[in-house]
Coordinates of C-alpha atoms (C1' of nucleotides) in Angstrom, one line a residue:
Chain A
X1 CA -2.2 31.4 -18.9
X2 CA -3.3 27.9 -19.6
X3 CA -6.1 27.1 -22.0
X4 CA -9.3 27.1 -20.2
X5 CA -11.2 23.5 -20.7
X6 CA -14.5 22.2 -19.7
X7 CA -14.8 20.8 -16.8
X8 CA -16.0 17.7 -18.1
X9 CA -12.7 17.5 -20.2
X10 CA -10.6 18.2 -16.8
X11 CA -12.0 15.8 -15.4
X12 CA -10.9 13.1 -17.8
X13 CA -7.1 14.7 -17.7
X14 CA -7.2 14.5 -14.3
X15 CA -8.5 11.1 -13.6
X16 CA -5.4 9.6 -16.0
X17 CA -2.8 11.8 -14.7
X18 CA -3.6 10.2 -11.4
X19 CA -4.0 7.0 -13.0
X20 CA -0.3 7.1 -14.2
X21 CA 0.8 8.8 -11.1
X22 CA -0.3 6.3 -9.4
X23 CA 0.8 3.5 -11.7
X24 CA 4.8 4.9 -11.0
X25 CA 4.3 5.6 -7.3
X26 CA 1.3 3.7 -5.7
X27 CA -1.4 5.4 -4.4
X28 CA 0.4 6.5 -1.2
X29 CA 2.6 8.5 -4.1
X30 CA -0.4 10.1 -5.3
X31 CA -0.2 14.2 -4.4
X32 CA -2.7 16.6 -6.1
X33 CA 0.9 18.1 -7.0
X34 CA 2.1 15.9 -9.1
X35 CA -1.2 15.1 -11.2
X36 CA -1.4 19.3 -11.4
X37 CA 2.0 18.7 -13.2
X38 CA 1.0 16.1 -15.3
X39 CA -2.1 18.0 -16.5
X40 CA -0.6 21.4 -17.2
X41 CA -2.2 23.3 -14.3
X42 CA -1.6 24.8 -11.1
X43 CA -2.8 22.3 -8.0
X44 CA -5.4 24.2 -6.9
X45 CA -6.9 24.3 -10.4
X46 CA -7.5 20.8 -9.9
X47 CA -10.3 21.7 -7.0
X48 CA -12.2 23.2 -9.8
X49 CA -13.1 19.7 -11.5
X50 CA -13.3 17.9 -8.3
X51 CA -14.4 18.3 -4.6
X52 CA -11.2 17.0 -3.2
X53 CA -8.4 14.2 -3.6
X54 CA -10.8 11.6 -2.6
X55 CA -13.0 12.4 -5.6
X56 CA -10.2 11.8 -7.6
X57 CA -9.2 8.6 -6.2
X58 CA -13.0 7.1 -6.6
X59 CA -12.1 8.5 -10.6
X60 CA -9.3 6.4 -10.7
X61 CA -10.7 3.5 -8.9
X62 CA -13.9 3.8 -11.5
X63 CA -11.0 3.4 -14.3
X64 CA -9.4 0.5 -13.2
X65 CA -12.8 -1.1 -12.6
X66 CA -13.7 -0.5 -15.9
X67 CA -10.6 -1.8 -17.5
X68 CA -10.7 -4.7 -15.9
X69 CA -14.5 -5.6 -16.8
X70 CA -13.4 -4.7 -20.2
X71 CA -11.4 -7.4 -20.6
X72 CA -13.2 -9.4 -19.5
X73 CA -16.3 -8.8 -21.8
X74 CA -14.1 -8.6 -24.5
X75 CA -12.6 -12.1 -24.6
X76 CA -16.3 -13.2 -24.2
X77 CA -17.0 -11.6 -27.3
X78 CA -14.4 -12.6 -29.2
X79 CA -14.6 -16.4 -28.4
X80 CA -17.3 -18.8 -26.5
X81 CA -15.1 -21.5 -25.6
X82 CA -14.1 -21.5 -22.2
X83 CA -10.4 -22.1 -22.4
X84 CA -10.0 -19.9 -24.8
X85 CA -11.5 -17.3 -22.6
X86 CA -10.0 -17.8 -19.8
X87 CA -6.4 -18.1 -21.4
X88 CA -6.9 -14.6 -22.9
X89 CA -8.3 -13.3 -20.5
X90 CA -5.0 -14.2 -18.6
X91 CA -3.0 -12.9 -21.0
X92 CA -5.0 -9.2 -21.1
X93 CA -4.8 -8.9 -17.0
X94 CA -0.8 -9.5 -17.5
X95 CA -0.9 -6.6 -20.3
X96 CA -2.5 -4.8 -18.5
X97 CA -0.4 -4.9 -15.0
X98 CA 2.8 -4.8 -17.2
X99 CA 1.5 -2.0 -18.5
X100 CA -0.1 0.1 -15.2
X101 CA 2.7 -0.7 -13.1
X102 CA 0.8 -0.1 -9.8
X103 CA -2.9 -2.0 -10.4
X104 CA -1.9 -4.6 -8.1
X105 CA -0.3 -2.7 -5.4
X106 CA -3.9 -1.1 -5.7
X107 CA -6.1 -3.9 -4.6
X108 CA -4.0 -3.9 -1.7
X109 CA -3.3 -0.1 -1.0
X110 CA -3.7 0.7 2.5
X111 CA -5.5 4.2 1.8
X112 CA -8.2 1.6 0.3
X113 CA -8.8 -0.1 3.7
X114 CA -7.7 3.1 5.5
X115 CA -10.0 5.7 3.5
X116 CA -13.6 6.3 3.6
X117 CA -15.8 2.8 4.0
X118 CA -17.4 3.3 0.8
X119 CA -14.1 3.3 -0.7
X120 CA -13.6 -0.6 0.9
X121 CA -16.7 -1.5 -0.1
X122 CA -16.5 -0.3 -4.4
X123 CA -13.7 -2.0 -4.6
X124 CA -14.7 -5.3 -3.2
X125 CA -17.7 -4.9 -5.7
X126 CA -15.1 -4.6 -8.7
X127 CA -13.5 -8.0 -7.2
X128 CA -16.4 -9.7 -6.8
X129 CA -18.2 -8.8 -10.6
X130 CA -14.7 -9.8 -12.0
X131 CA -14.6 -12.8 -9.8
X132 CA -18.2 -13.6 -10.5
X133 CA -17.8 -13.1 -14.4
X134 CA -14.5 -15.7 -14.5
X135 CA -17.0 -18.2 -12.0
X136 CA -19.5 -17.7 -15.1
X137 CA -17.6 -18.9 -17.6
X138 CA -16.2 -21.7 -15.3
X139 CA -19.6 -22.9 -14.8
X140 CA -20.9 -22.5 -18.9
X141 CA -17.9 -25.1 -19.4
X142 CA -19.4 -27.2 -17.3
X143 CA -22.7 -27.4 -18.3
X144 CA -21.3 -27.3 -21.7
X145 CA -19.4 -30.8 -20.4
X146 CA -15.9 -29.4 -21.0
X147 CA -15.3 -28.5 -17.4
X148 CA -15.0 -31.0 -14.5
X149 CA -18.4 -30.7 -12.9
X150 CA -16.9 -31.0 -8.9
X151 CA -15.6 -28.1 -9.3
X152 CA -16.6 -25.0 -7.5
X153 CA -17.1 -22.1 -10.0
X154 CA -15.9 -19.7 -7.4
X155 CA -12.7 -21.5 -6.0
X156 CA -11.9 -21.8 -9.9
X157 CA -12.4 -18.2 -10.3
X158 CA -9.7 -17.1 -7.1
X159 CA -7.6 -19.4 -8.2
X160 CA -7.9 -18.2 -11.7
X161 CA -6.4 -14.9 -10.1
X162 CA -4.2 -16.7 -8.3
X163 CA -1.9 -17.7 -11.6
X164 CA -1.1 -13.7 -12.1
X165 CA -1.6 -12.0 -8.6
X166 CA 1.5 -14.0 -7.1
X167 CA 3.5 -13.4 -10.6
X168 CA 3.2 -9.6 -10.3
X169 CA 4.1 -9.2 -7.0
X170 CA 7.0 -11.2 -8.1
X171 CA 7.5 -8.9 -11.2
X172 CA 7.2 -6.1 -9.3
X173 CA 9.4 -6.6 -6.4
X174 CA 12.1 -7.9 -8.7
X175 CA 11.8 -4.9 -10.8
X176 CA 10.7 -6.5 -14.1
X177 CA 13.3 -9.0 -13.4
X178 CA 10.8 -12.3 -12.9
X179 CA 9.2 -13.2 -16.4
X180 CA 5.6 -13.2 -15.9
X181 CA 4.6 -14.2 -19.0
X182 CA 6.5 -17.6 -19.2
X183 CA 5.2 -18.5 -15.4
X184 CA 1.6 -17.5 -16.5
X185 CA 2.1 -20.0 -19.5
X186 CA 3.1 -22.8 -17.4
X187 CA 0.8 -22.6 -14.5
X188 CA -2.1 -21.8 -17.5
X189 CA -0.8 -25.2 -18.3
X190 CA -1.6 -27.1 -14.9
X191 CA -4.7 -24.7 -14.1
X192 CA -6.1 -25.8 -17.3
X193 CA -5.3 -29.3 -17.0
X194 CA -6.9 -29.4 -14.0
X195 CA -10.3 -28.0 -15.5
X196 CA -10.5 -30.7 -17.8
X197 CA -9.7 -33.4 -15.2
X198 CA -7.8 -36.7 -15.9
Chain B
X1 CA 8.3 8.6 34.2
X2 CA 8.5 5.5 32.5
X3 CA 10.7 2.8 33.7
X4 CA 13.7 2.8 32.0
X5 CA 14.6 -0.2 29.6
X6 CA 17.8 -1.5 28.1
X7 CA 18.3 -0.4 24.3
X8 CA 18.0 -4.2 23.6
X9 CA 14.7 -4.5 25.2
X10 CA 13.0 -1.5 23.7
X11 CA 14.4 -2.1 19.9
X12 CA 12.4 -5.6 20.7
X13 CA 9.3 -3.6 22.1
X14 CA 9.3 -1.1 19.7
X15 CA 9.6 -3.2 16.9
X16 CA 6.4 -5.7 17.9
X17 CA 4.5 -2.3 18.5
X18 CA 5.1 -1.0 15.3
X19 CA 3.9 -5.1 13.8
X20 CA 0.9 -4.5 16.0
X21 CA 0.5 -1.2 14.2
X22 CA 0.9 -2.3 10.9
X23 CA -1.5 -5.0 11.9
X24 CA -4.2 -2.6 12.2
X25 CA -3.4 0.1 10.1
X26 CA -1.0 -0.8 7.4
X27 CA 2.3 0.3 6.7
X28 CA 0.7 3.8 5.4
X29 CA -0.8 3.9 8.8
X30 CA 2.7 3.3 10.9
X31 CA 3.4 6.5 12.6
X32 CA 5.9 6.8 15.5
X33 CA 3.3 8.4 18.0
X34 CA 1.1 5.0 17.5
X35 CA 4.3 2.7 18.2
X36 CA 5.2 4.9 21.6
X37 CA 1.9 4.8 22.9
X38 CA 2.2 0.9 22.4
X39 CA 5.1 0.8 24.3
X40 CA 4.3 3.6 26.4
X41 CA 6.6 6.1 26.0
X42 CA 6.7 9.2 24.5
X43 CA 7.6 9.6 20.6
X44 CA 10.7 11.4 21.0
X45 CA 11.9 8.1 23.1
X46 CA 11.8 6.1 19.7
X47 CA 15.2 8.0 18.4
X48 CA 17.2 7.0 21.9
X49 CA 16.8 3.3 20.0
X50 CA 16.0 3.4 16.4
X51 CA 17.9 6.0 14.0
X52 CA 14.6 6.7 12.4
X53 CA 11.4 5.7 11.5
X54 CA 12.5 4.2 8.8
X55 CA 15.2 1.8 10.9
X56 CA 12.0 0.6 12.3
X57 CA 10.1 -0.7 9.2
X58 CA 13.7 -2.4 8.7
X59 CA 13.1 -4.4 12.2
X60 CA 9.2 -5.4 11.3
X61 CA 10.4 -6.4 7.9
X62 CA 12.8 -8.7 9.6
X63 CA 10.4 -10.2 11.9
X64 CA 7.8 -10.7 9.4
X65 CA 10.8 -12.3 7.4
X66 CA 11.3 -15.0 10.3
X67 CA 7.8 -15.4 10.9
X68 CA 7.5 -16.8 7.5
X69 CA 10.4 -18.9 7.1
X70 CA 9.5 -20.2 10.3
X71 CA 6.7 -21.5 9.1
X72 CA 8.6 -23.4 6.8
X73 CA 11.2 -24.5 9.0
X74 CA 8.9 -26.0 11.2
X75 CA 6.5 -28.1 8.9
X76 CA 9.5 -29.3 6.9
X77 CA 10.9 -30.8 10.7
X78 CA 7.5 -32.1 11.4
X79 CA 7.3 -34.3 8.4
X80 CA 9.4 -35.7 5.3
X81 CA 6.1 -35.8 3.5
X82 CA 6.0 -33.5 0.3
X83 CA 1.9 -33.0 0.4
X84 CA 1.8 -32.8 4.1
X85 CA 4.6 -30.5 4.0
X86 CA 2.9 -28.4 1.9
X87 CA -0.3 -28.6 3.5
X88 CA 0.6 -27.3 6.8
X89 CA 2.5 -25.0 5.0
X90 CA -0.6 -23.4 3.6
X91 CA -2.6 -23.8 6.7
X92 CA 0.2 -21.6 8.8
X93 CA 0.8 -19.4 6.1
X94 CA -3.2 -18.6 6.3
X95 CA -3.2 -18.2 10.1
X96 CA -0.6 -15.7 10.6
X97 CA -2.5 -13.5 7.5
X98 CA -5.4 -13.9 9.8
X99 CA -3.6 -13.6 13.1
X100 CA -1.5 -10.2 10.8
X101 CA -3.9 -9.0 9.3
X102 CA -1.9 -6.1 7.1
X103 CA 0.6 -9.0 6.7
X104 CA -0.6 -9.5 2.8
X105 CA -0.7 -5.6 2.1
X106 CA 2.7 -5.2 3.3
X107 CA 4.5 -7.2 0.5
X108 CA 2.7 -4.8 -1.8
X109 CA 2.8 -1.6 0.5
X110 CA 3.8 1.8 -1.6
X111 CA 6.2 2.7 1.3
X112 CA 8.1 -1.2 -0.2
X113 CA 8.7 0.3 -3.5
X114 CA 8.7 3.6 -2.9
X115 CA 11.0 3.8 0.2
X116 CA 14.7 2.9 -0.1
X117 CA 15.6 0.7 -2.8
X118 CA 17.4 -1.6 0.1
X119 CA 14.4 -2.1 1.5
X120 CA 12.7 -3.5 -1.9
X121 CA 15.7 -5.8 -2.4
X122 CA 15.3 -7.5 1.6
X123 CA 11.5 -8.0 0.7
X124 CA 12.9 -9.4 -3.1
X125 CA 15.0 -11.5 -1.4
X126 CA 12.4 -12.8 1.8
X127 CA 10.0 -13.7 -0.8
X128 CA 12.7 -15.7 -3.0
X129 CA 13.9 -17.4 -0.3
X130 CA 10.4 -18.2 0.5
X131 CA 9.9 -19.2 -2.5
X132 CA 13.1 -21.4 -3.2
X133 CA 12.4 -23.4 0.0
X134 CA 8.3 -24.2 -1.5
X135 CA 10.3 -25.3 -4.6
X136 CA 12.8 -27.6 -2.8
X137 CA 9.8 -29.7 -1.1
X138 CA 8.7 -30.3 -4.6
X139 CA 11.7 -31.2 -6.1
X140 CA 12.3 -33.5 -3.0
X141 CA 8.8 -35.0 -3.7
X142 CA 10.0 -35.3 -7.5
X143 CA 12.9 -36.9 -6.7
X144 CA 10.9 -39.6 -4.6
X145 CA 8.6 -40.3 -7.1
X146 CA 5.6 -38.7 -5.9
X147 CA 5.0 -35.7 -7.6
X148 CA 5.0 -35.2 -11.3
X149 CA 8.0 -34.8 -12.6
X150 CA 7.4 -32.6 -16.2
X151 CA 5.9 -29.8 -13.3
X152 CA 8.9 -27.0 -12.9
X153 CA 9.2 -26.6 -9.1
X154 CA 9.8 -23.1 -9.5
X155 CA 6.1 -22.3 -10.7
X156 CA 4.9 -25.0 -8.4
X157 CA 6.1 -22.6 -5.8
X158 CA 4.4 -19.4 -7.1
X159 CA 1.7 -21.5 -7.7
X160 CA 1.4 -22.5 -4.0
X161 CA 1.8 -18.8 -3.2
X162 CA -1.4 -17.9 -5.4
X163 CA -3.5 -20.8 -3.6
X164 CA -3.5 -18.5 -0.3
X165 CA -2.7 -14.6 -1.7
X166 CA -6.1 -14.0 -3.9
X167 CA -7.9 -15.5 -0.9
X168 CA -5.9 -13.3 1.6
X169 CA -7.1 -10.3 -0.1
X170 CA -10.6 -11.0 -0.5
X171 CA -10.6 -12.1 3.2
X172 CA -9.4 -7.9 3.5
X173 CA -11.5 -6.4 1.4
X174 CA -14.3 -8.7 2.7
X175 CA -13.7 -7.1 5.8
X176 CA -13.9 -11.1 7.0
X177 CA -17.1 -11.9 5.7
X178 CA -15.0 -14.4 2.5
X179 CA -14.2 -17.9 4.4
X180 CA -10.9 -18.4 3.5
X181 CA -10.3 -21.7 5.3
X182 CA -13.2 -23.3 2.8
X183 CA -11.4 -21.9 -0.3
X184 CA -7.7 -23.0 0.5
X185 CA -9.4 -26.5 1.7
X186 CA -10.8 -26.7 -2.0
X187 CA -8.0 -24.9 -3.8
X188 CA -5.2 -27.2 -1.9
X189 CA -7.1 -30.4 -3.1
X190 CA -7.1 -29.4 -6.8
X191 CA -3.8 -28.5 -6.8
X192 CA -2.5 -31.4 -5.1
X193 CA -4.2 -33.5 -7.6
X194 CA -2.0 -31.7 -10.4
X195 CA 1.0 -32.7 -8.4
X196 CA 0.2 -36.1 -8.6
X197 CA -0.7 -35.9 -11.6
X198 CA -3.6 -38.8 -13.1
Chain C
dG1 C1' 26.1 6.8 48.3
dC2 C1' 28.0 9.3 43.9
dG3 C1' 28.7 10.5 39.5
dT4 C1' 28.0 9.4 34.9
dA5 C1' 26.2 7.6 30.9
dT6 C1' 21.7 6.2 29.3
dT7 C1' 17.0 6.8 28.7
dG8 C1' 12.6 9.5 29.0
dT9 C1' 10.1 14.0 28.3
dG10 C1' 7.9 18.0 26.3
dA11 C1' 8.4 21.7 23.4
dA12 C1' 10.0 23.4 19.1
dT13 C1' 11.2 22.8 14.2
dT14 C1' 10.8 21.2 9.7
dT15 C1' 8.6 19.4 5.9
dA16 C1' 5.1 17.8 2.9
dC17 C1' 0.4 18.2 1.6
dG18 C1' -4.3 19.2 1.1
dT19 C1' -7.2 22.9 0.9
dT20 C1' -9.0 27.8 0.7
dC21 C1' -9.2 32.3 -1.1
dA22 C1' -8.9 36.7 -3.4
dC23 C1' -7.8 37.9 -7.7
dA24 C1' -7.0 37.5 -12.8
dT25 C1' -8.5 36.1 -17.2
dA26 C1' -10.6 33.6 -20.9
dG27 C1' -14.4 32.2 -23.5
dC28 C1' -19.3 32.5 -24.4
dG29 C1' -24.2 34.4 -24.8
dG30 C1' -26.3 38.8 -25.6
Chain D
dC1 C1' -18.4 44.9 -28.2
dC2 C1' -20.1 43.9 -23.2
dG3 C1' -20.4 41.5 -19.3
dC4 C1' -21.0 37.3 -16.9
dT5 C1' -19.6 32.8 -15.5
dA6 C1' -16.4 29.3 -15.5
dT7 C1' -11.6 28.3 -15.1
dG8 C1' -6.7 29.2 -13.9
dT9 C1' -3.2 31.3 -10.6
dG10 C1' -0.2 32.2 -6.7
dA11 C1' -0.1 33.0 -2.0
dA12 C1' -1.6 31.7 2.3
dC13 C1' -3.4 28.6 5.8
dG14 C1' -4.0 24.4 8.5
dT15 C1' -2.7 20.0 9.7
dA16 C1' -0.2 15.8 10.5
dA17 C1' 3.9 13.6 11.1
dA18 C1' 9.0 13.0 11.5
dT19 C1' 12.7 14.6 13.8
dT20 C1' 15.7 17.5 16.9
dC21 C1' 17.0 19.5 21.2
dA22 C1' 17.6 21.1 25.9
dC23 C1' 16.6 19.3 30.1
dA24 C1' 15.2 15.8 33.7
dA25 C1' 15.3 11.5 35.9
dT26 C1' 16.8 6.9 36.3
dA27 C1' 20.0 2.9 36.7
dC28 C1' 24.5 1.2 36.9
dG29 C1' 29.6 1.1 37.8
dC30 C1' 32.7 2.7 41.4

DNA sequence: GCGTATTGTGAATTTACGTTCACATAGCGG
DNA sequence: CCGCTATGTGAACGTAAATTCACAATACGC
């Protein structure tokens, strides 16, 4: 038989065999068998560690979330000026979708809007502190005098996601064949040309 | 029993039923029982006219497909001007998200990537065709003097596509409460400005 | 009007999953 | 070493959805 674990450590196996389920087959892909296989157990092992599929969705859902905050609070550590920020932080949300194939097609997954309203609502939370953090920083470079004050903080900060949300879905519908990372450079370029005005 | 309706006829009903559907529900949410009670037949009905479910998604790719570069079509006969091109371009583009609402998910929808590999490559190529006809209006403008020429109309183009996408899916997962209109307005004037350039 | 191909119907079938359950077994406190 | 509780297993169950099929009714050519 397998090795009996904790639940606590299950949990954690479980919630990133999901996670890289769904990262190869979207969340419409994601089957309790499959992340069973992954872990090393029999399916119904995996109602054990959790009360159902949907409490393993909200797991993965509370991974992304944090991954993406982490970036986030990590090029603000590393680095207070805004461009430089925002440029790495750029560069860490490309890494980050090259590298978990399906985190876009999440934001957009129909068993999001589909699901349990609570579901909806979390992850509109996770946009919004992301969007509000990138607004933050827009607004520190402008009281700081490096950013164009008649700018709106939070148009900057969608817009900000605008330079990599279109490229992945490009990336991704060509199958890896669009090069994200030169378009992200260029239109880094222009978006940051436009921050600092003429 | 139902009136009975020419092959023709019903492909056309069934495939604006099953739009609706994804309208509503998403392409996770199209189910064949939905689309005949739309039309008002009976499930079974759908096979006299489609080869399968999947046949269908084919048809409401294709119409989406049209929908889109009608849009284009149309403001490019309306006017030879690049920015006002583009403009309406954006405006349209935002009111058939609204009038669609799954229109934005479907471009990312599991059921794209996970489905038939045919099916990826239409939505590959609907989305570069999009894209190359965004492109072309800039180069036109580039050509006339009036938009910056060191700008790569390529990433112009994705750019334009990130002005309305980010927005479109907060607008979702806002369940309507983000004003999208306000944000392209803003959005569209910043990045018109980096057209023209100082 | 008549017959025939076409279209609509309801029931049955199949498949894929999520979930439950009775039972087995491993690890841990005593 | 004993026994209890947590964990793992395989089979079974329920459900939802796509698809098939035998049969019925309609519309169209003659």
């Amino acid at each position: 038989m397998t090795q009996k674990l904790d639940t606590g450590i299950r949990q954690e196996q479980i919630a990133q065999a999901a996670l890289a389920v769904v990262a190869r087959h979207g969340l419409a892909g994601l089957n309790v068998a499959a992340i069973a296989k992954l872990v090393g157990i029999v399916p119904s092992a995996i109602y054990r560690h959790f009360g159902g599929k949907d409490e393993v969705v909200e797991a993965v859902l509370g991974m992304v979330r944090e991954r993406l905050l982490d970036n986030v609070r990590n090029v603000c550590a590393e680095t207070s000026d805004p461009y430089e920020r925002l440029h790495r932080l750029l560069e860490r949300h490309l890494a980050l979708i090259r590298a978990n194939h399906a985190l876009p097609r999440l934001v957009f997954s129909d068993e999001i809007y589909n699901g349990p309203p609570a579901r909806r609502r979390m992850m509109f939370r996770t946009v919004r502190a992301y969007l509000d953090k990138v607004a933050g920083i827009v607004r520190e470079g402008q009281e700081a005098g490096v950013v164009r004050a008649d700018i709106e903080p939070a148009t900057a900060a969608v817009m900000f996601l605008g330079l990599a949300q279109p490229a992945a879905i490009l990336w991704h519908i060509s199958s890896g064949t669009f090069d994200v990372v030169a378009h992200a450079e260029e239109a880094w370029r222009l978006f940051s040309e436009t921050l600092r005005g003429a």
